[in-house]
């Protein structure tokens, strides 16, 4: 089980990066992986803070979460021989830092400036250009510094997407239980309950999240971190990724321009909750309250993309048994489901 050793959540806590590195025993050179925006928001400051602590650093700017950027980060690690990688920014920056550092066998620290998905804390990275459409195992961050102020100032759409990714655990855990009953798959109560509790806390605090109150932001950050820990405990993405995630991965494949991961997972959760016979209206109303999309139109996608993704979702990862079963949904059933839940009209 790989778990973070230090998790610092609070307002204006970026200043603690230098002492955190030192306390964890990192005094030598570091590599900061950040995005063009994130560099201005936090990356530059992290570099300066490290320098003030006597820790030299290199940095690289990434634009996409592709294998090309992972490879070039690995080259930078091989050349510069840093003892540590810091991922500063959104999900893609952190995913590149995570996978490249894991492949090069050095630790990494996660410094999220947005809360758009659970990759900020999990050992898994979502990278385009792999031979599979779902997450790749990287490593858990050795430390997480999540500045609630930076996350509150990021676009609301990103925060709402993070909530969609958390609410997805509502059906992911039900899929896991189903796989346990039908396929005798290993099921861990602790990991499952931790993931489900994160979903429930976000659902309960929907209004506070919408208002971007301190309490609301903190709930989202802690829920994302707890989801990452649930995956570390389970040793797989199982507690956090069920049919709603397969649907989102299928959408990435069929739609010419997909929406954000968490936005798609949220819409998937509405439909999967319907299939599970649980309270799908509650899922929908919570997403609406938070300001996350609940329809194909709000996702910016065609109804036909939704239906097609629903029929293909079970093929994305055949080893992962879900409510979609082994043969998946027929086109008619998919259309009925999407209409019944108001996702398409
Ligand atoms: Zn996810």
CSV table of C-alpha atoms and ligand atoms in Angstrom, one decimal:
chain,number,residue,atom,x,y,z
A,1,UNK,CA,0.0,0.0,0.0
A,2,UNK,CA,1.5,3.3,-1.0
A,3,UNK,CA,0.2,6.3,0.9
A,4,UNK,CA,1.3,10.0,1.0
A,5,UNK,CA,3.4,10.7,4.1
A,6,UNK,CA,2.3,14.3,4.4
A,7,UNK,CA,-0.9,16.0,3.4
A,8,UNK,CA,-1.2,19.7,3.9
A,9,UNK,CA,-4.5,21.3,3.2
A,10,UNK,CA,-5.2,25.0,4.0
A,11,UNK,CA,-5.3,28.5,2.9
A,12,UNK,CA,-2.0,30.0,1.7
A,13,UNK,CA,0.1,27.0,2.5
A,14,UNK,CA,2.3,27.1,-0.6
A,15,UNK,CA,5.0,28.8,1.5
A,16,UNK,CA,5.5,25.5,3.3
A,17,UNK,CA,6.9,23.6,0.3
A,18,UNK,CA,10.5,24.3,1.2
A,19,UNK,CA,10.4,23.1,4.8
A,20,UNK,CA,8.2,20.1,3.7
A,21,UNK,CA,10.9,19.1,1.2
A,22,UNK,CA,13.6,19.4,3.8
A,23,UNK,CA,11.6,17.5,6.4
A,24,UNK,CA,11.2,14.6,3.9
A,25,UNK,CA,14.9,14.6,3.3
A,26,UNK,CA,15.0,16.2,-0.1
A,27,UNK,CA,17.9,18.8,-0.3
A,28,UNK,CA,19.2,18.1,-3.8
A,29,UNK,CA,18.0,19.3,-7.1
A,30,UNK,CA,14.2,19.1,-7.9
A,31,UNK,CA,12.3,19.1,-11.2
A,32,UNK,CA,9.1,21.2,-11.3
A,33,UNK,CA,6.5,20.0,-13.9
A,34,UNK,CA,3.9,22.6,-14.5
A,35,UNK,CA,1.5,24.0,-17.1
A,36,UNK,CA,1.7,27.4,-18.8
A,37,UNK,CA,-1.1,28.9,-16.6
A,38,UNK,CA,-0.1,27.0,-13.5
A,39,UNK,CA,3.5,28.3,-13.9
A,40,UNK,CA,2.2,31.9,-13.4
A,41,UNK,CA,-0.3,30.9,-10.7
A,42,UNK,CA,2.0,28.7,-8.5
A,43,UNK,CA,4.9,27.1,-10.4
A,44,UNK,CA,7.1,30.2,-10.4
A,45,UNK,CA,6.4,30.7,-6.7
A,46,UNK,CA,7.3,27.1,-5.9
A,47,UNK,CA,10.6,27.4,-7.8
A,48,UNK,CA,11.4,30.6,-5.8
A,49,UNK,CA,10.4,29.1,-2.5
A,50,UNK,CA,12.6,26.1,-3.2
A,51,UNK,CA,15.5,28.4,-4.1
A,52,UNK,CA,15.0,30.3,-0.8
A,53,UNK,CA,15.4,27.0,1.0
A,54,UNK,CA,18.6,26.3,-0.8
A,55,UNK,CA,17.0,23.6,-3.1
A,56,UNK,CA,17.9,24.2,-6.7
A,57,UNK,CA,15.3,23.3,-9.4
A,58,UNK,CA,14.7,22.9,-13.1
A,59,UNK,CA,11.3,23.2,-14.6
A,60,UNK,CA,9.4,22.1,-17.6
A,61,UNK,CA,6.1,23.3,-19.0
A,62,UNK,CA,3.6,20.7,-20.3
A,63,UNK,CA,0.6,21.4,-22.5
A,64,UNK,CA,-1.1,18.1,-22.7
A,65,UNK,CA,-1.2,14.8,-20.8
A,66,UNK,CA,0.3,12.7,-23.6
A,67,UNK,CA,3.0,10.0,-23.6
A,68,UNK,CA,5.3,12.4,-25.5
A,69,UNK,CA,5.4,14.8,-22.5
A,70,UNK,CA,5.9,11.8,-20.1
A,71,UNK,CA,8.9,10.7,-22.3
A,72,UNK,CA,10.4,14.2,-22.4
A,73,UNK,CA,9.9,14.5,-18.6
A,74,UNK,CA,11.8,11.2,-18.2
A,75,UNK,CA,14.6,12.6,-20.4
A,76,UNK,CA,14.8,15.7,-18.2
A,77,UNK,CA,15.1,13.4,-15.2
A,78,UNK,CA,17.8,11.2,-16.8
A,79,UNK,CA,19.8,14.3,-17.8
A,80,UNK,CA,19.4,16.5,-14.7
A,81,UNK,CA,19.2,13.7,-12.1
A,82,UNK,CA,16.8,15.4,-9.7
A,83,UNK,CA,16.0,13.6,-6.4
A,84,UNK,CA,12.3,14.7,-6.6
A,85,UNK,CA,9.6,15.8,-9.0
A,86,UNK,CA,7.0,18.4,-8.1
A,87,UNK,CA,3.8,18.4,-10.1
A,88,UNK,CA,2.3,21.9,-9.9
A,89,UNK,CA,-1.0,22.6,-11.5
A,90,UNK,CA,-4.1,20.8,-12.8
A,91,UNK,CA,-4.7,17.1,-13.4
A,92,UNK,CA,-2.5,16.9,-16.5
A,93,UNK,CA,0.5,18.5,-15.0
A,94,UNK,CA,0.3,16.2,-12.0
A,95,UNK,CA,-0.3,13.1,-14.1
A,96,UNK,CA,2.9,13.8,-16.1
A,97,UNK,CA,4.9,14.4,-12.9
A,98,UNK,CA,3.4,11.2,-11.4
A,99,UNK,CA,4.1,8.8,-14.3
A,100,UNK,CA,7.5,10.1,-15.3
A,101,UNK,CA,8.8,10.1,-11.7
A,102,UNK,CA,7.4,6.6,-11.1
A,103,UNK,CA,9.0,5.3,-14.3
A,104,UNK,CA,12.3,6.9,-13.3
A,105,UNK,CA,12.0,5.6,-9.7
A,106,UNK,CA,12.1,8.9,-7.9
A,107,UNK,CA,9.4,10.3,-5.6
A,108,UNK,CA,6.9,13.1,-6.5
A,109,UNK,CA,5.0,15.8,-4.6
A,110,UNK,CA,1.5,16.8,-5.8
A,111,UNK,CA,0.7,20.5,-5.6
A,112,UNK,CA,-2.8,20.9,-7.2
A,113,UNK,CA,-4.0,24.3,-8.2
A,114,UNK,CA,-7.4,22.9,-9.4
A,115,UNK,CA,-9.6,20.1,-8.0
A,116,UNK,CA,-10.9,18.7,-11.3
A,117,UNK,CA,-10.3,15.0,-10.7
A,118,UNK,CA,-9.0,12.5,-8.2
A,119,UNK,CA,-5.6,12.1,-9.9
A,120,UNK,CA,-4.2,14.8,-7.6
A,121,UNK,CA,-3.8,12.2,-4.9
A,122,UNK,CA,-4.2,8.7,-6.5
A,123,UNK,CA,-1.4,6.4,-7.7
A,124,UNK,CA,-3.0,6.4,-11.2
A,125,UNK,CA,-2.4,8.7,-14.2
A,126,UNK,CA,-4.7,9.3,-17.1
A,127,UNK,CA,-2.5,9.8,-20.2
A,128,UNK,CA,-3.4,10.0,-23.8
A,129,UNK,CA,-1.5,7.7,-26.3
A,130,UNK,CA,-1.4,4.6,-24.1
A,131,UNK,CA,-2.5,1.3,-25.5
A,132,UNK,CA,-5.6,1.5,-23.3
A,133,UNK,CA,-8.1,4.3,-22.7
A,134,UNK,CA,-8.1,4.1,-18.9
A,135,UNK,CA,-5.7,5.0,-16.1
A,136,UNK,CA,-2.1,3.7,-15.9
A,137,UNK,CA,-0.5,2.9,-12.5
A,138,UNK,CA,2.1,5.5,-11.5
A,139,UNK,CA,2.8,6.0,-7.9
A,140,UNK,CA,1.1,7.8,-4.9
A,141,UNK,CA,2.6,11.2,-4.2
A,142,UNK,CA,4.9,11.3,-1.2
A,143,UNK,CA,3.3,14.6,-0.1
A,144,UNK,CA,0.3,16.6,-1.2
A,145,UNK,CA,0.1,20.4,-0.7
A,146,UNK,CA,-3.4,21.6,-1.6
A,147,UNK,CA,-3.9,25.3,-1.3
A,148,UNK,CA,-7.6,25.9,-0.8
A,149,UNK,CA,-7.3,29.6,-1.9
A,150,UNK,CA,-5.8,28.7,-5.2
A,151,UNK,CA,-8.4,26.0,-5.8
A,152,UNK,CA,-11.2,28.4,-4.8
A,153,UNK,CA,-9.9,30.9,-7.4
A,154,UNK,CA,-9.7,28.4,-10.2
A,155,UNK,CA,-12.7,28.3,-12.6
A,156,UNK,CA,-15.9,26.9,-11.1
A,157,UNK,CA,-16.2,24.4,-14.0
A,158,UNK,CA,-13.0,22.6,-12.8
A,159,UNK,CA,-14.3,22.3,-9.2
A,160,UNK,CA,-17.7,21.1,-10.4
A,161,UNK,CA,-15.9,18.5,-12.5
A,162,UNK,CA,-14.0,17.3,-9.5
A,163,UNK,CA,-17.3,16.9,-7.7
A,164,UNK,CA,-18.6,14.8,-10.6
A,165,UNK,CA,-15.6,12.5,-10.3
A,166,UNK,CA,-16.3,12.1,-6.5
A,167,UNK,CA,-20.0,11.6,-6.9
A,168,UNK,CA,-19.1,8.8,-9.4
A,169,UNK,CA,-18.1,6.7,-6.4
A,170,UNK,CA,-21.8,6.4,-5.6
A,171,UNK,CA,-22.1,3.9,-8.5
A,172,UNK,CA,-18.5,2.7,-8.7
A,173,UNK,CA,-18.8,1.1,-5.3
A,174,UNK,CA,-22.1,-0.5,-6.2
A,175,UNK,CA,-20.4,-1.9,-9.3
A,176,UNK,CA,-17.6,-3.3,-7.2
A,177,UNK,CA,-20.1,-5.0,-4.8
A,178,UNK,CA,-21.9,-6.5,-7.8
A,179,UNK,CA,-18.6,-7.8,-9.2
A,180,UNK,CA,-17.9,-9.3,-5.8
A,181,UNK,CA,-21.3,-11.1,-5.8
A,182,UNK,CA,-21.3,-12.2,-9.4
A,183,UNK,CA,-17.6,-12.8,-10.2
A,184,UNK,CA,-16.3,-13.4,-6.6
A,185,UNK,CA,-13.9,-10.5,-7.2
A,186,UNK,CA,-12.0,-9.3,-4.1
A,187,UNK,CA,-14.0,-6.6,-2.3
A,188,UNK,CA,-12.5,-4.4,0.5
A,189,UNK,CA,-15.0,-2.8,2.9
A,190,UNK,CA,-12.6,-0.2,4.0
A,191,UNK,CA,-11.6,1.1,0.6
A,192,UNK,CA,-15.3,0.9,-0.6
A,193,UNK,CA,-16.6,2.8,2.5
A,194,UNK,CA,-14.0,5.5,2.2
A,195,UNK,CA,-14.8,6.1,-1.5
A,196,UNK,CA,-18.6,6.1,-0.8
A,197,UNK,CA,-18.2,8.4,2.2
A,198,UNK,CA,-16.4,10.9,0.0
A,199,UNK,CA,-19.3,10.9,-2.4
A,200,UNK,CA,-21.9,11.3,0.4
A,201,UNK,CA,-20.0,14.2,2.0
A,202,UNK,CA,-19.8,16.1,-1.3
A,203,UNK,CA,-23.5,15.4,-1.9
A,204,UNK,CA,-24.4,16.7,1.5
A,205,UNK,CA,-22.3,19.8,1.1
A,206,UNK,CA,-23.4,20.7,-2.4
A,207,UNK,CA,-24.6,24.2,-1.5
A,208,UNK,CA,-21.5,25.1,0.4
A,209,UNK,CA,-19.5,23.9,-2.7
A,210,UNK,CA,-21.6,26.0,-5.0
A,211,UNK,CA,-21.0,29.0,-2.8
A,212,UNK,CA,-17.3,28.2,-2.7
A,213,UNK,CA,-17.3,28.6,1.0
A,214,UNK,CA,-14.1,27.5,2.8
A,215,UNK,CA,-15.9,24.5,4.2
A,216,UNK,CA,-17.2,23.5,0.7
A,217,UNK,CA,-13.7,23.8,-0.9
A,218,UNK,CA,-12.2,21.8,1.9
A,219,UNK,CA,-14.8,19.1,1.6
A,220,UNK,CA,-13.9,18.7,-2.1
A,221,UNK,CA,-10.1,18.6,-1.5
A,222,UNK,CA,-10.4,16.1,1.4
A,223,UNK,CA,-12.8,13.9,-0.6
A,224,UNK,CA,-10.4,13.8,-3.6
A,225,UNK,CA,-7.6,12.9,-1.3
A,226,UNK,CA,-9.7,10.2,0.4
A,227,UNK,CA,-10.6,8.8,-3.0
A,228,UNK,CA,-6.8,8.6,-3.8
A,229,UNK,CA,-6.2,6.8,-0.5
A,230,UNK,CA,-9.1,4.4,-1.2
A,231,UNK,CA,-7.4,3.4,-4.5
A,232,UNK,CA,-4.1,3.0,-2.7
A,233,UNK,CA,-5.7,0.7,-0.1
A,234,UNK,CA,-7.6,-1.3,-2.8
A,235,UNK,CA,-4.5,-1.6,-5.0
A,236,UNK,CA,-6.6,-0.7,-8.0
A,237,UNK,CA,-9.0,2.0,-9.2
A,238,UNK,CA,-12.0,-0.3,-8.4
A,239,UNK,CA,-13.5,1.7,-5.5
A,240,UNK,CA,-13.5,4.9,-7.6
A,241,UNK,CA,-14.2,3.7,-11.2
A,242,UNK,CA,-17.2,1.7,-12.4
A,243,UNK,CA,-19.5,1.8,-15.4
A,244,UNK,CA,-19.9,5.6,-15.1
A,245,UNK,CA,-16.1,5.8,-15.8
A,246,UNK,CA,-16.3,3.3,-18.6
A,247,UNK,CA,-19.0,5.5,-20.2
A,248,UNK,CA,-16.7,8.6,-19.8
A,249,UNK,CA,-13.8,6.7,-21.4
A,250,UNK,CA,-16.1,5.6,-24.3
A,251,UNK,CA,-17.2,9.2,-24.8
A,252,UNK,CA,-13.6,10.2,-25.1
A,253,UNK,CA,-13.3,7.7,-27.9
A,254,UNK,CA,-16.5,8.5,-29.8
A,255,UNK,CA,-17.0,12.2,-29.3
A,256,UNK,CA,-14.9,14.5,-31.5
A,257,UNK,CA,-14.5,16.9,-28.6
A,258,UNK,CA,-15.1,15.5,-25.2
A,259,UNK,CA,-16.0,17.4,-22.0
A,260,UNK,CA,-14.0,17.2,-18.8
A,261,UNK,CA,-13.4,13.8,-17.2
A,262,UNK,CA,-15.4,14.5,-14.0
A,263,UNK,CA,-18.2,16.2,-16.0
A,264,UNK,CA,-18.7,13.1,-18.1
A,265,UNK,CA,-18.4,10.8,-15.1
A,266,UNK,CA,-21.1,12.8,-13.3
A,267,UNK,CA,-23.6,12.4,-16.1
A,268,UNK,CA,-22.6,8.7,-16.3
A,269,UNK,CA,-23.4,8.4,-12.6
A,270,UNK,CA,-27.0,9.6,-13.1
A,271,UNK,CA,-27.6,6.9,-15.7
A,272,UNK,CA,-25.7,4.1,-13.8
A,273,UNK,CA,-27.6,5.0,-10.6
A,274,UNK,CA,-30.8,4.5,-12.7
A,275,UNK,CA,-29.6,1.1,-13.8
A,276,UNK,CA,-28.7,0.1,-10.3
A,277,UNK,CA,-32.2,1.0,-9.2
A,278,UNK,CA,-30.9,3.6,-6.7
A,279,UNK,CA,-31.7,7.3,-6.2
A,280,UNK,CA,-30.6,8.7,-9.6
A,281,UNK,CA,-32.8,11.8,-9.1
A,282,UNK,CA,-30.7,12.7,-6.0
A,283,UNK,CA,-27.5,12.3,-8.0
A,284,UNK,CA,-28.9,14.6,-10.7
A,285,UNK,CA,-30.2,17.2,-8.3
A,286,UNK,CA,-26.9,17.4,-6.4
A,287,UNK,CA,-24.9,17.8,-9.7
A,288,UNK,CA,-27.4,20.6,-10.7
A,289,UNK,CA,-27.0,22.3,-7.3
A,290,UNK,CA,-23.2,22.2,-7.7
A,291,UNK,CA,-23.4,23.6,-11.2
A,292,UNK,CA,-22.1,20.5,-13.0
A,293,UNK,CA,-23.6,19.3,-16.3
A,294,UNK,CA,-26.4,16.8,-16.3
A,295,UNK,CA,-27.4,16.6,-20.0
A,296,UNK,CA,-25.7,16.0,-23.3
A,297,UNK,CA,-26.4,19.6,-24.2
A,298,UNK,CA,-24.6,20.9,-21.1
A,299,UNK,CA,-21.7,18.6,-21.9
A,300,UNK,CA,-21.6,20.1,-25.4
A,301,UNK,CA,-22.2,16.7,-27.0
A,302,UNK,CA,-24.7,15.2,-29.4
A,303,UNK,CA,-27.4,12.8,-28.1
A,304,UNK,CA,-26.0,10.2,-30.6
A,305,UNK,CA,-22.5,10.4,-28.8
A,306,UNK,CA,-24.2,9.6,-25.5
A,307,UNK,CA,-26.1,6.6,-26.9
A,308,UNK,CA,-23.0,5.3,-28.8
A,309,UNK,CA,-20.8,5.6,-25.7
A,310,UNK,CA,-23.4,3.7,-23.6
A,311,UNK,CA,-23.4,0.8,-26.0
A,312,UNK,CA,-19.6,0.7,-26.2
A,313,UNK,CA,-18.7,1.2,-22.5
A,314,UNK,CA,-18.7,-2.5,-21.5
A,315,UNK,CA,-16.0,-3.1,-24.1
A,316,UNK,CA,-13.5,-0.5,-22.8
A,317,UNK,CA,-12.3,-2.8,-20.0
A,318,UNK,CA,-13.8,-6.3,-20.2
A,319,UNK,CA,-12.0,-7.4,-16.9
A,320,UNK,CA,-14.0,-4.8,-15.0
A,321,UNK,CA,-17.5,-6.2,-14.4
A,322,UNK,CA,-20.2,-3.6,-13.8
A,323,UNK,CA,-23.9,-3.1,-14.0
A,324,UNK,CA,-23.5,-3.1,-17.8
A,325,UNK,CA,-22.8,-6.8,-17.7
A,326,UNK,CA,-20.8,-8.7,-20.3
A,327,UNK,CA,-22.8,-7.8,-23.3
A,328,UNK,CA,-23.6,-4.2,-22.5
A,329,UNK,CA,-26.6,-2.1,-23.5
A,330,UNK,CA,-28.4,-2.4,-26.9
A,331,UNK,CA,-28.9,0.8,-28.8
A,332,UNK,CA,-32.6,0.9,-27.9
A,333,UNK,CA,-31.9,0.3,-24.2
A,334,UNK,CA,-29.2,3.0,-24.2
A,335,UNK,CA,-31.5,5.5,-25.8
A,336,UNK,CA,-34.3,4.7,-23.4
A,337,UNK,CA,-31.9,5.1,-20.4
A,338,UNK,CA,-30.6,8.4,-21.6
A,339,UNK,CA,-34.1,9.7,-22.2
A,340,UNK,CA,-35.5,8.4,-18.9
A,341,UNK,CA,-32.8,10.2,-16.9
A,342,UNK,CA,-33.2,13.4,-18.9
A,343,UNK,CA,-29.6,13.2,-20.3
A,344,UNK,CA,-31.0,13.5,-23.8
A,345,UNK,CA,-34.4,14.7,-25.0
B,1,LIG,ZN1,-12.2,9.6,-12.3
